[in-house]
Amino acid sequence: MREKILNILRDRKEGYISGEELSKKLGISRTAIWKHIQALKREGYKINSQKRSGYSLISVPDLLLRYEIEKGLKTKILGKKIYHFKEIGSTNDFATELARKGIGEGAIVIAETQTKGKGRLGREWSSPFGGLWLSMILKPKILPTQAPRMTVIAALGAAKTIKKLYSLDAFIKWPNDVLIHPQVRTIRANGRIRKEKSPALKKVCGILTEMGAEQDTVNYVVIGIGANLNVDIKKFPLEFRKNTTSLEKELGHRIDRVEFTKRILEEIENFYLLFKKRGFAPILKEWKKISTTLGRGVKAVSGRRIVEGKAVDIDSDGALIIKTKAGKKERILAGDVTLIRN
Ligand code: BT5
């Protein structure tokens, strides 16, 4: 009902619509309309109420509210149910609770800030206001060992969104980092203005995939996406600032977070549907095109195991294949990778 009221108010642009007209259109009492308007105001919508003329929508809050995301969202699965929080511990933890309770595929959890945002291996993830901190529940028919495939699907969706919306090349560093080139610098050489990208890549988005599984069956996968949109990196702890950036910083302007959220859901869903229809091979092909890991000298740390060599492939589970100096091929299913030489 609130969504319907909002849409009618939006259509009126700056004009007013009376409580009576709203009540007729929607078939509910004027008191019920008034109550919904109060609830919308509490959520942050600025709505003018005038006794004679009725209601007028003045502004929409800079929040990732359900009604804003749902409006015009072109997905079939993702965003079927949207949970929004101004603050939460971790969206991944909440989504996991939901999945355990049997909430179906496609539900998403969004928070404006997280107090216990997490990265992989219990690491901390800075989640101040202005970013996108989102988790989704998926129920793919995969083996537990194939869960890294879901990380690749999400990372591809994130990279594609950044490319399509802002024409920035985004790359994936195995297994879960989405990176972009820092600010394009304008340099004057021989009186000419040249644009140049800094060669170093910085992390703008990270993915955390968790799952509930029994032996050979995956019950659910929770994919957490942390994207630095309008986030001030200077507010991060010092040790997190290196090699980190935000889209606002690189583009030089604030970005439309609602638009980004809708697009990333659509792009991830496209890759997910492609995966369901055609398997992992076409996903892998796309991934390889924008991998910053393949062909590079790497040091991979997976638990106590350390493997150094050249990253030569990604296999059908999403595992990284490293060829060591001794010529042996090692397979890393999960871990951290440092690029060590070109
Ligand atoms: C990741 O871990 O990159 C996965 C991040 C996933 C975050 C999302 S937000 C929504 C959902 N709910 C959660 O609680 N989590 C997910 P990892 O590769 O382990 O990287 C973690 C490391 O990145 C940290 O140790 C820091 O060095 C750095 N870091 C922390 N906050 C960052 C940020 N906002 N942007 C870039 N780097 C960050």
GROMACS .gro file of N, CA, C and O and ligand atoms in nm, residues 89-93 114 116-121 123-128 132-135 176-177 203-208 223-228 231 233 236 239-240 242-245 336, ligand 1:
model
  222
   89GLY      N    1   2.434  -0.559   1.251
   89GLY     CA    2   2.568  -0.614   1.274
   89GLY      C    3   2.631  -0.646   1.139
   89GLY      O    4   2.720  -0.576   1.092
   90SER      N    5   2.578  -0.752   1.076
   90SER     CA    6   2.629  -0.792   0.944
   90SER      C    7   2.511  -0.841   0.860
   90SER      O    8   2.433  -0.924   0.906
   91THR      N    9   2.498  -0.790   0.739
   91THR     CA   10   2.388  -0.834   0.652
   91THR      C   11   2.402  -0.984   0.621
   91THR      O   12   2.303  -1.054   0.604
   92ASN      N   13   2.528  -1.032   0.614
   92ASN     CA   14   2.547  -1.175   0.585
   92ASN      C   15   2.493  -1.261   0.700
   92ASN      O   16   2.431  -1.364   0.676
   93ASP      N   17   2.516  -1.215   0.823
   93ASP     CA   18   2.467  -1.292   0.938
   93ASP      C   19   2.313  -1.294   0.938
   93ASP      O   20   2.251  -1.396   0.965
  114GLN      N   21   2.699  -0.108   0.884
  114GLN     CA   22   2.715  -0.234   0.958
  114GLN      C   23   2.810  -0.210   1.074
  114GLN      O   24   2.912  -0.142   1.059
  116LYS      N   25   2.927  -0.475   1.251
  116LYS     CA   26   3.019  -0.591   1.254
  116LYS      C   27   3.036  -0.647   1.114
  116LYS      O   28   3.031  -0.769   1.094
  117GLY      N   29   3.053  -0.557   1.018
  117GLY     CA   30   3.073  -0.600   0.879
  117GLY      C   31   3.195  -0.691   0.874
  117GLY      O   32   3.295  -0.664   0.938
  118LYS      N   33   3.182  -0.800   0.799
  118LYS     CA   34   3.296  -0.893   0.799
  118LYS      C   35   3.347  -0.925   0.659
  118LYS      O   36   3.270  -0.929   0.563
  119GLY      N   37   3.476  -0.946   0.654
  119GLY     CA   38   3.540  -0.994   0.532
  119GLY      C   39   3.559  -1.143   0.547
  119GLY      O   40   3.496  -1.207   0.630
  120ARG      N   41   3.649  -1.199   0.467
  120ARG     CA   42   3.674  -1.342   0.481
  120ARG      C   43   3.761  -1.370   0.603
  120ARG      O   44   3.827  -1.280   0.653
  121LEU      N   45   3.759  -1.493   0.648
  121LEU     CA   46   3.844  -1.539   0.759
  121LEU      C   47   3.835  -1.449   0.882
  121LEU      O   48   3.934  -1.416   0.946
  123ARG      N   49   3.789  -1.137   0.905
  123ARG     CA   50   3.845  -1.002   0.895
  123ARG      C   51   3.734  -0.899   0.903
  123ARG      O   52   3.618  -0.927   0.875
  124GLU      N   53   3.775  -0.777   0.937
  124GLU     CA   54   3.675  -0.670   0.953
  124GLU      C   55   3.651  -0.603   0.818
  124GLU      O   56   3.742  -0.587   0.737
  125TRP      N   57   3.525  -0.563   0.797
  125TRP     CA   58   3.491  -0.489   0.675
  125TRP      C   59   3.431  -0.355   0.715
  125TRP      O   60   3.326  -0.350   0.779
  126SER      N   61   3.497  -0.246   0.680
  126SER     CA   62   3.448  -0.113   0.714
  126SER      C   63   3.319  -0.085   0.638
  126SER      O   64   3.316  -0.096   0.515
  127SER      N   65   3.216  -0.046   0.710
  127SER     CA   66   3.086  -0.027   0.644
  127SER      C   67   3.018   0.102   0.689
  127SER      O   68   2.910   0.098   0.749
  128PRO      N   69   3.080   0.218   0.661
  128PRO     CA   70   3.015   0.343   0.700
  128PRO      C   71   2.899   0.377   0.607
  128PRO      O   72   2.883   0.314   0.501
  132LEU      N   73   2.739   0.033  -0.033
  132LEU     CA   74   2.634  -0.067  -0.050
  132LEU      C   75   2.677  -0.190   0.027
  132LEU      O   76   2.780  -0.252  -0.007
  133TRP      N   77   2.603  -0.223   0.129
  133TRP     CA   78   2.632  -0.343   0.210
  133TRP      C   79   2.510  -0.432   0.195
  133TRP      O   80   2.405  -0.403   0.253
  134LEU      N   81   2.524  -0.533   0.113
  134LEU     CA   82   2.408  -0.611   0.071
  134LEU      C   83   2.439  -0.760   0.073
  134LEU      O   84   2.548  -0.801   0.037
  135SER      N   85   2.342  -0.840   0.116
  135SER     CA   86   2.357  -0.985   0.108
  135SER      C   87   2.237  -1.045   0.038
  135SER      O   88   2.126  -0.993   0.051
  176ASN      N   89   3.792  -1.271  -0.482
  176ASN     CA   90   3.671  -1.195  -0.449
  176ASN      C   91   3.684  -1.043  -0.454
  176ASN      O   92   3.600  -0.973  -0.399
  177ASP      N   93   3.792  -0.993  -0.512
  177ASP     CA   94   3.811  -0.847  -0.512
  177ASP      C   95   3.774  -0.787  -0.647
  177ASP      O   96   3.815  -0.840  -0.751
  203LYS      N   97   4.101  -0.163  -0.466
  203LYS     CA   98   3.979  -0.240  -0.439
  203LYS      C   99   3.862  -0.147  -0.412
  203LYS      O  100   3.869  -0.055  -0.332
  204VAL      N  101   3.754  -0.175  -0.483
  204VAL     CA  102   3.634  -0.092  -0.466
  204VAL      C  103   3.518  -0.176  -0.413
  204VAL      O  104   3.419  -0.124  -0.363
  205CYS      N  105   3.534  -0.308  -0.423
  205CYS     CA  106   3.424  -0.397  -0.386
  205CYS      C  107   3.479  -0.534  -0.345
  205CYS      O  108   3.575  -0.582  -0.406
  206GLY      N  109   3.421  -0.591  -0.242
  206GLY     CA  110   3.463  -0.725  -0.199
  206GLY      C  111   3.340  -0.814  -0.184
  206GLY      O  112   3.230  -0.766  -0.156
  207ILE      N  113   3.361  -0.943  -0.203
  207ILE     CA  114   3.250  -1.039  -0.197
  207ILE      C  115   3.281  -1.141  -0.088
  207ILE      O  116   3.394  -1.189  -0.078
  208LEU      N  117   3.181  -1.174  -0.011
  208LEU     CA  118   3.196  -1.279   0.091
  208LEU      C  119   3.085  -1.382   0.070
  208LEU      O  120   2.968  -1.352   0.087
  223ILE      N  121   2.548  -1.458  -0.042
  223ILE     CA  122   2.656  -1.380  -0.104
  223ILE      C  123   2.649  -1.238  -0.050
  223ILE      O  124   2.546  -1.171  -0.064
  224GLY      N  125   2.756  -1.195   0.013
  224GLY     CA  126   2.762  -1.058   0.066
  224GLY      C  127   2.845  -0.972  -0.027
  224GLY      O  128   2.952  -1.013  -0.073
  225ILE      N  129   2.793  -0.855  -0.055
  225ILE     CA  130   2.864  -0.762  -0.144
  225ILE      C  131   2.889  -0.633  -0.068
  225ILE      O  132   2.795  -0.573  -0.013
  226GLY      N  133   3.013  -0.593  -0.063
  226GLY     CA  134   3.045  -0.464  -0.001
  226GLY      C  135   3.106  -0.376  -0.109
  226GLY      O  136   3.211  -0.408  -0.165
  227ALA      N  137   3.036  -0.267  -0.142
  227ALA     CA  138   3.086  -0.179  -0.249
  227ALA      C  139   3.102  -0.037  -0.194
  227ALA      O  140   3.008   0.019  -0.138
  228ASN      N  141   3.221   0.018  -0.213
  228ASN     CA  142   3.247   0.155  -0.166
  228ASN      C  143   3.192   0.252  -0.269
  228ASN      O  144   3.257   0.280  -0.369
  231VAL      N  145   3.168   0.672  -0.029
  231VAL     CA  146   3.231   0.644   0.100
  231VAL      C  147   3.363   0.722   0.108
  231VAL      O  148   3.438   0.725   0.012
  233ILE      N  149   3.710   0.726   0.210
  233ILE     CA  150   3.813   0.628   0.248
  233ILE      C  151   3.895   0.677   0.368
  233ILE      O  152   3.945   0.598   0.447
  236PHE      N  153   3.828   0.529   0.696
  236PHE     CA  154   3.861   0.389   0.726
  236PHE      C  155   3.980   0.385   0.822
  236PHE      O  156   4.062   0.476   0.822
  239GLU      N  157   4.507   0.112   0.831
  239GLU     CA  158   4.559  -0.008   0.764
  239GLU      C  159   4.470  -0.055   0.649
  239GLU      O  160   4.511  -0.136   0.567
  240PHE      N  161   4.346  -0.003   0.640
  240PHE     CA  162   4.256  -0.045   0.532
  240PHE      C  163   4.262   0.050   0.411
  240PHE      O  164   4.204   0.023   0.308
  242LYS      N  165   4.518   0.163   0.227
  242LYS     CA  166   4.609   0.133   0.118
  242LYS      C  167   4.536   0.043   0.016
  242LYS      O  168   4.465  -0.049   0.054
  243ASN      N  169   4.552   0.072  -0.108
  243ASN     CA  170   4.493  -0.011  -0.214
  243ASN      C  171   4.341  -0.017  -0.209
  243ASN      O  172   4.279  -0.115  -0.254
  244THR      N  173   4.280   0.084  -0.151
  244THR     CA  174   4.134   0.088  -0.140
  244THR      C  175   4.084   0.219  -0.199
  244THR      O  176   4.147   0.322  -0.184
  245THR      N  177   3.970   0.214  -0.265
  245THR     CA  178   3.913   0.338  -0.316
  245THR      C  179   3.762   0.331  -0.316
  245THR      O  180   3.703   0.230  -0.278
  336ASP      N  181   4.409  -1.622  -0.012
  336ASP     CA  182   4.443  -1.484  -0.048
  336ASP      C  183   4.556  -1.485  -0.149
  336ASP      O  184   4.649  -1.563  -0.137
  343BT5     C1  185   3.611  -0.917   0.144
  343BT5     O1  186   3.687  -0.980   0.237
  343BT5     O2  187   3.651  -0.846   0.055
  343BT5     C2  188   3.462  -0.943   0.159
  343BT5     C3  189   3.386  -0.820   0.199
  343BT5     C4  190   3.238  -0.844   0.206
  343BT5     C5  191   3.164  -0.734   0.272
  343BT5     C6  192   3.016  -0.752   0.262
  343BT5     S1  193   2.929  -0.610   0.309
  343BT5     C7  194   2.781  -0.695   0.308
  343BT5     C8  195   2.808  -0.833   0.366
  343BT5     N1  196   2.795  -0.834   0.509
  343BT5     C9  197   2.913  -0.856   0.571
  343BT5     O3  198   2.929  -0.861   0.694
  343BT5     N2  199   3.009  -0.874   0.477
  343BT5    C10  200   2.956  -0.866   0.344
  343BT5     P1  201   3.845  -0.988   0.236
  343BT5     O4  202   3.896  -1.025   0.099
  343BT5     O5  203   3.881  -1.075   0.349
  343BT5     O6  204   3.891  -0.838   0.262
  343BT5    C11  205   3.889  -0.784   0.390
  343BT5    C12  206   4.000  -0.682   0.395
  343BT5     O7  207   3.969  -0.571   0.309
  343BT5    C13  208   4.019  -0.620   0.533
  343BT5     O8  209   4.109  -0.697   0.609
  343BT5    C14  210   4.073  -0.483   0.501
  343BT5     O9  211   4.211  -0.489   0.476
  343BT5    C15  212   4.007  -0.448   0.370
  343BT5     N3  213   3.884  -0.367   0.387
  343BT5    C16  214   3.806  -0.353   0.496
  343BT5     N4  215   3.700  -0.274   0.470
  343BT5    C17  216   3.712  -0.238   0.339
  343BT5    C18  217   3.633  -0.160   0.253
  343BT5     N5  218   3.517  -0.104   0.289
  343BT5     N6  219   3.676  -0.144   0.124
  343BT5    C19  220   3.791  -0.202   0.081
  343BT5     N7  221   3.870  -0.277   0.159
  343BT5    C20  222   3.829  -0.297   0.287
   0.00000   0.00000   0.00000
